[in-house]
PDB file of C-alpha atoms in Angstrom:
ATOM      1  CA  MET M 115      90.463-155.475 189.259  1.00 40.00           C
ATOM      2  CA  SER M 116      92.984-155.577 186.432  1.00 38.00           C
ATOM      3  CA  ASP M 117      92.131-159.035 185.088  1.00 53.00           C
ATOM      4  CA  ALA M 118      89.704-161.865 185.795  1.00 63.00           C
ATOM      5  CA  LEU M 119      91.860-163.497 188.490  1.00 80.00           C
ATOM      6  CA  HIS M 120      93.585-160.513 190.075  1.00 87.00           C
ATOM      7  CA  PHE M 121      91.869-158.429 192.710  1.00 95.00           C
ATOM      8  CA  GLU M 122      93.210-155.558 194.755  1.00 95.00           C
ATOM      9  CA  PRO M 123      93.192-156.051 198.553  1.00 97.00           C
ATOM     10  CA  ARG M 124      90.145-153.854 199.100  1.00 97.00           C
ATOM     11  CA  PRO M 125      86.378-154.410 199.131  1.00 98.00           C
ATOM     12  CA  LEU M 126      84.570-154.491 195.799  1.00 97.00           C
ATOM     13  CA  ARG M 127      82.388-151.441 195.182  1.00 97.00           C
ATOM     14  CA  SER M 128      78.973-151.115 193.562  1.00 97.00           C
ATOM     15  CA  ARG M 129      77.955-148.146 191.493  1.00 97.00           C
ATOM     16  CA  THR M 130      76.562-145.096 193.274  1.00 98.00           C
ATOM     17  CA  ARG M 131      72.788-145.082 193.659  1.00 98.00           C
ATOM     18  CA  GLN M 132      70.309-142.684 195.254  1.00 98.00           C
ATOM     19  CA  VAL M 133      67.560-143.258 197.778  1.00 98.00           C
ATOM     20  CA  ALA M 134      64.305-143.378 195.808  1.00 98.00           C
ATOM     21  CA  PRO M 135      61.221-141.470 197.043  1.00 98.00           C
ATOM     22  CA  GLU M 136      59.217-144.712 197.360  1.00 98.00           C
ATOM     23  CA  TRP M 137      61.845-146.083 199.788  1.00 98.00           C
ATOM     24  CA  ILE M 138      60.999-143.448 202.428  1.00 98.00           C
ATOM     25  CA  ASP M 139      58.833-144.524 205.363  1.00 97.00           C
ATOM     26  CA  TYR M 140      56.663-142.627 207.831  1.00 97.00           C
ATOM     27  CA  ASN M 141      59.787-141.772 209.875  1.00 97.00           C
ATOM     28  CA  GLY M 142      61.105-139.791 206.914  1.00 97.00           C
ATOM     29  CA  HIS M 143      64.084-142.033 206.171  1.00 97.00           C
ATOM     30  CA  MET M 144      64.891-145.127 204.124  1.00 98.00           C
ATOM     31  CA  ASN M 145      62.678-148.005 205.276  1.00 97.00           C
ATOM     32  CA  VAL M 146      64.411-151.184 206.475  1.00 96.00           C
ATOM     33  CA  ALA M 147      62.860-153.312 203.720  1.00 96.00           C
ATOM     34  CA  TYR M 148      64.159-150.941 201.045  1.00 98.00           C
ATOM     35  CA  CYS M 149      67.556-150.809 202.718  1.00 97.00           C
ATOM     36  CA  THR M 150      67.698-154.588 202.334  1.00 96.00           C
ATOM     37  CA  LEU M 151      66.532-154.268 198.719  1.00 97.00           C
ATOM     38  CA  ALA M 152      69.139-151.604 197.961  1.00 98.00           C
ATOM     39  CA  ILE M 153      71.964-153.665 199.443  1.00 98.00           C
ATOM     40  CA  ASP M 154      70.766-156.888 197.819  1.00 96.00           C
ATOM     41  CA  THR M 155      70.477-155.366 194.342  1.00 96.00           C
ATOM     42  CA  SER M 156      73.876-153.711 194.768  1.00 97.00           C
ATOM     43  CA  LEU M 157      75.307-157.132 195.638  1.00 96.00           C
ATOM     44  CA  ASP M 158      73.593-158.581 192.545  1.00 95.00           C
ATOM     45  CA  GLU M 159      75.581-156.051 190.510  1.00 95.00           C
ATOM     46  CA  ILE M 160      78.831-157.154 192.168  1.00 95.00           C
ATOM     47  CA  PHE M 161      77.947-160.855 191.798  1.00 95.00           C
ATOM     48  CA  ASP M 162      77.231-160.253 188.103  1.00 93.00           C
ATOM     49  CA  ASP M 163      80.720-158.741 187.756  1.00 90.00           C
ATOM     50  CA  LEU M 164      82.139-161.851 189.444  1.00 91.00           C
ATOM     51  CA  GLY M 165      80.249-164.164 187.089  1.00 89.00           C
ATOM     52  CA  ILE M 166      78.097-165.736 189.806  1.00 92.00           C
ATOM     53  CA  GLY M 167      74.913-163.758 189.226  1.00 91.00           C
ATOM     54  CA  VAL M 168      72.393-163.673 186.413  1.00 91.00           C
ATOM     55  CA  ALA M 169      74.844-164.879 183.725  1.00 90.00           C
ATOM     56  CA  LEU M 170      75.457-168.074 185.710  1.00 92.00           C
ATOM     57  CA  VAL M 171      71.719-168.569 186.120  1.00 91.00           C
ATOM     58  CA  GLU M 172      71.157-168.111 182.390  1.00 91.00           C
ATOM     59  CA  ARG M 173      74.114-170.263 181.341  1.00 92.00           C
ATOM     60  CA  LEU M 174      74.076-173.127 183.855  1.00 94.00           C
ATOM     61  CA  ARG M 175      70.809-172.724 185.793  1.00 96.00           C
ATOM     62  CA  MET M 176      72.608-172.120 189.085  1.00 96.00           C
ATOM     63  CA  GLY M 177      73.071-169.071 191.216  1.00 94.00           C
ATOM     64  CA  PRO M 178      73.494-167.600 194.689  1.00 95.00           C
ATOM     65  CA  MET M 179      70.854-167.860 197.399  1.00 96.00           C
ATOM     66  CA  VAL M 180      71.097-166.310 200.840  1.00 96.00           C
ATOM     67  CA  LEU M 181      71.019-168.827 203.688  1.00 97.00           C
ATOM     68  CA  VAL M 182      71.265-166.310 206.520  1.00 97.00           C
ATOM     69  CA  ASN M 183      71.943-162.600 206.891  1.00 96.00           C
ATOM     70  CA  GLN M 184      72.183-159.967 209.569  1.00 97.00           C
ATOM     71  CA  ILE M 185      71.767-156.244 209.044  1.00 97.00           C
ATOM     72  CA  HIS M 186      72.922-153.444 211.312  1.00 97.00           C
ATOM     73  CA  TYR M 187      71.342-150.034 210.693  1.00 97.00           C
ATOM     74  CA  LEU M 188      73.890-147.411 211.670  1.00 97.00           C
ATOM     75  CA  ALA M 189      72.850-144.082 210.119  1.00 97.00           C
ATOM     76  CA  GLU M 190      69.857-142.665 208.298  1.00 97.00           C
ATOM     77  CA  LEU M 191      69.653-142.222 204.565  1.00 98.00           C
ATOM     78  CA  LEU M 192      67.136-139.648 203.359  1.00 98.00           C
ATOM     79  CA  GLU M 193      65.405-139.253 200.025  1.00 98.00           C
ATOM     80  CA  GLY M 194      67.777-138.545 197.168  1.00 98.00           C
ATOM     81  CA  GLU M 195      70.948-139.147 199.170  1.00 98.00           C
ATOM     82  CA  PRO M 196      73.696-141.049 197.361  1.00 98.00           C
ATOM     83  CA  PHE M 197      75.104-144.348 198.597  1.00 98.00           C
ATOM     84  CA  HIS M 198      77.124-147.290 197.395  1.00 98.00           C
ATOM     85  CA  VAL M 199      77.832-150.758 198.753  1.00 98.00           C
ATOM     86  CA  GLU M 200      81.238-152.315 199.414  1.00 98.00           C
ATOM     87  CA  LEU M 201      81.676-156.082 199.639  1.00 98.00           C
ATOM     88  CA  GLN M 202      84.349-158.013 201.518  1.00 98.00           C
ATOM     89  CA  VAL M 203      84.660-161.802 201.301  1.00 98.00           C
ATOM     90  CA  LEU M 204      85.284-163.313 204.732  1.00 98.00           C
ATOM     91  CA  ASP M 205      85.349-167.011 203.816  1.00 98.00           C
ATOM     92  CA  ILE M 206      84.490-169.448 201.025  1.00 98.00           C
ATOM     93  CA  ASP M 207      84.214-173.108 200.249  1.00 97.00           C
ATOM     94  CA  HIS M 208      83.197-174.906 197.058  1.00 97.00           C
ATOM     95  CA  LYS M 209      79.493-174.143 197.592  1.00 97.00           C
ATOM     96  CA  ARG M 210      79.271-171.188 199.974  1.00 98.00           C
ATOM     97  CA  MET M 211      80.494-167.665 200.496  1.00 98.00           C
ATOM     98  CA  HIS M 212      80.500-165.660 203.749  1.00 98.00           C
ATOM     99  CA  THR M 213      80.472-161.955 202.946  1.00 98.00           C
ATOM    100  CA  PHE M 214      80.236-158.623 204.708  1.00 98.00           C
ATOM    101  CA  ALA M 215      78.758-155.644 202.882  1.00 98.00           C
ATOM    102  CA  THR M 216      78.747-152.035 204.007  1.00 98.00           C
ATOM    103  CA  MET M 217      76.325-149.439 202.673  1.00 98.00           C
ATOM    104  CA  ILE M 218      78.207-146.148 202.555  1.00 98.00           C
ATOM    105  CA  HIS M 219      76.400-142.819 202.938  1.00 98.00           C
ATOM    106  CA  GLU M 220      78.385-140.875 200.346  1.00 97.00           C
ATOM    107  CA  LYS M 221      77.567-137.342 201.567  1.00 96.00           C
ATOM    108  CA  LYS M 222      78.720-138.109 205.099  1.00 97.00           C
ATOM    109  CA  GLY M 223      81.347-140.714 204.210  1.00 97.00           C
ATOM    110  CA  ILE M 224      80.063-143.090 206.890  1.00 98.00           C
ATOM    111  CA  ALA M 225      78.559-146.563 207.087  1.00 98.00           C
ATOM    112  CA  ALA M 226      74.773-146.353 206.943  1.00 98.00           C
ATOM    113  CA  ALA M 227      74.251-150.108 207.298  1.00 98.00           C
ATOM    114  CA  THR M 228      76.089-153.406 207.244  1.00 98.00           C
ATOM    115  CA  TYR M 229      74.832-156.658 205.763  1.00 98.00           C
ATOM    116  CA  GLU M 230      76.585-159.889 206.663  1.00 98.00           C
ATOM    117  CA  SER M 231      75.466-162.970 204.784  1.00 98.00           C
ATOM    118  CA  LEU M 232      76.132-166.580 204.020  1.00 98.00           C
ATOM    119  CA  THR M 233      75.154-167.487 200.473  1.00 97.00           C
ATOM    120  CA  ALA M 234      75.170-170.837 198.735  1.00 97.00           C
ATOM    121  CA  ASN M 235      75.425-171.703 195.084  1.00 97.00           C
ATOM    122  CA  VAL M 236      72.203-173.506 194.174  1.00 97.00           C
ATOM    123  CA  ASP M 237      71.411-175.774 191.229  1.00 97.00           C
ATOM    124  CA  LEU M 238      68.067-174.305 190.193  1.00 96.00           C
ATOM    125  CA  GLU M 239      66.868-177.511 188.529  1.00 96.00           C
ATOM    126  CA  ALA M 240      67.592-179.781 191.518  1.00 97.00           C
ATOM    127  CA  ARG M 241      66.860-176.955 194.016  1.00 97.00           C
ATOM    128  CA  LYS M 242      69.901-178.027 196.046  1.00 97.00           C
ATOM    129  CA  THR M 243      73.278-176.565 196.821  1.00 97.00           C
ATOM    130  CA  ALA M 244      75.953-177.392 194.272  1.00 97.00           C
ATOM    131  CA  PRO M 245      79.644-176.625 193.848  1.00 97.00           C
ATOM    132  CA  TYR M 246      80.446-173.449 191.960  1.00 96.00           C
ATOM    133  CA  PRO M 247      81.569-174.141 188.397  1.00 95.00           C
ATOM    134  CA  PRO M 248      85.403-174.237 188.253  1.00 94.00           C
ATOM    135  CA  GLU M 249      85.777-170.875 186.459  1.00 92.00           C
ATOM    136  CA  ALA M 250      83.482-169.144 188.980  1.00 93.00           C
ATOM    137  CA  PHE M 251      85.193-170.764 191.959  1.00 95.00           C
ATOM    138  CA  GLU M 252      88.597-169.762 190.628  1.00 95.00           C
ATOM    139  CA  LYS M 253      87.470-166.130 190.562  1.00 95.00           C
ATOM    140  CA  ILE M 254      85.877-166.268 194.035  1.00 95.00           C
ATOM    141  CA  GLU M 255      88.971-167.964 195.419  1.00 97.00           C
ATOM    142  CA  ALA M 256      91.199-165.215 193.951  1.00 97.00           C
ATOM    143  CA  LEU M 257      88.952-162.582 195.548  1.00 97.00           C
ATOM    144  CA  ALA M 258      89.013-164.382 198.907  1.00 98.00           C
ATOM    145  CA  ARG M 259      92.836-164.469 198.768  1.00 97.00           C
ATOM    146  CA  ALA M 260      92.919-160.728 198.040  1.00 97.00           C
ATOM    147  CA  HIS M 261      90.587-160.055 200.981  1.00 98.00           C
ATOM    148  CA  ALA M 262      92.342-162.446 203.403  1.00 97.00           C
ATOM    149  CA  GLY M 263      94.631-159.716 204.722  1.00 96.00           C
ATOM    150  CA  LEU M 264      91.906-157.118 205.240  1.00 98.00           C
ATOM    151  CA  PRO M 265      90.856-156.360 208.814  1.00 97.00           C
ATOM    152  CA  ARG M 266      87.796-158.328 209.874  1.00 97.00           C
ATOM    153  CA  PRO M 267      84.832-155.931 210.151  1.00 97.00           C
ATOM    154  CA  LYS M 268      84.007-155.130 213.767  1.00 96.00           C
ATOM    155  CA  LEU M 269      80.351-156.153 213.383  1.00 97.00           C
ATOM    156  CA  ALA M 270      81.082-159.444 211.573  1.00 97.00           C
ATOM    157  CA  GLY M 271      79.640-162.294 213.600  1.00 95.00           C
ATOM    158  CA  ALA M 272      77.959-159.957 216.085  1.00 94.00           C
ATOM    159  CA  SER M 273      75.242-161.524 218.185  1.00 91.00           C
ATOM    160  CA  ILE M 274      71.849-159.988 218.797  1.00 91.00           C
ATOM    161  CA  GLY M 275      70.728-159.212 222.322  1.00 90.00           C
ATOM    162  CA  ILE M 276      70.199-156.524 224.920  1.00 93.00           C
ATOM    163  CA  ARG M 277      73.539-155.500 226.353  1.00 85.00           C
ATOM    164  CA  ARG M 278      73.478-155.291 230.127  1.00 90.00           C
TER     165      ARG M 278
END
């Protein structure tokens, strides 16, 4: 991103993190709950960079809340292995954002998990959805325009069920 309203046509990227020892379960890999935590906190970092995270909460008492999400676990991550999260905006309106995040296993260069979500901007005093403030919406709208030409992720909108 070269300025506040210009985004490159590629997913936004979180910093690289490593799988913590306490995230490992009895199967010897990253537990599903910690996978969700790792993705969610990586998205918090990206949302903070967009101005719709903690700064918005502190300044205007509003912020993002997840309405629905779906996670696909695609590859194991083991203790100490590095990963990052990439975020693509699929759609927006004045109150909501539909996103698709991919957790990348950096050693193998593959997707370890995907996390599709619909978030809403929430007024934390009224505890109701509210339009994004104009400066935040302007930034999200610029990002959505930059992402509009990206291929739709294969797993976006996937249904759950036993394939027969």
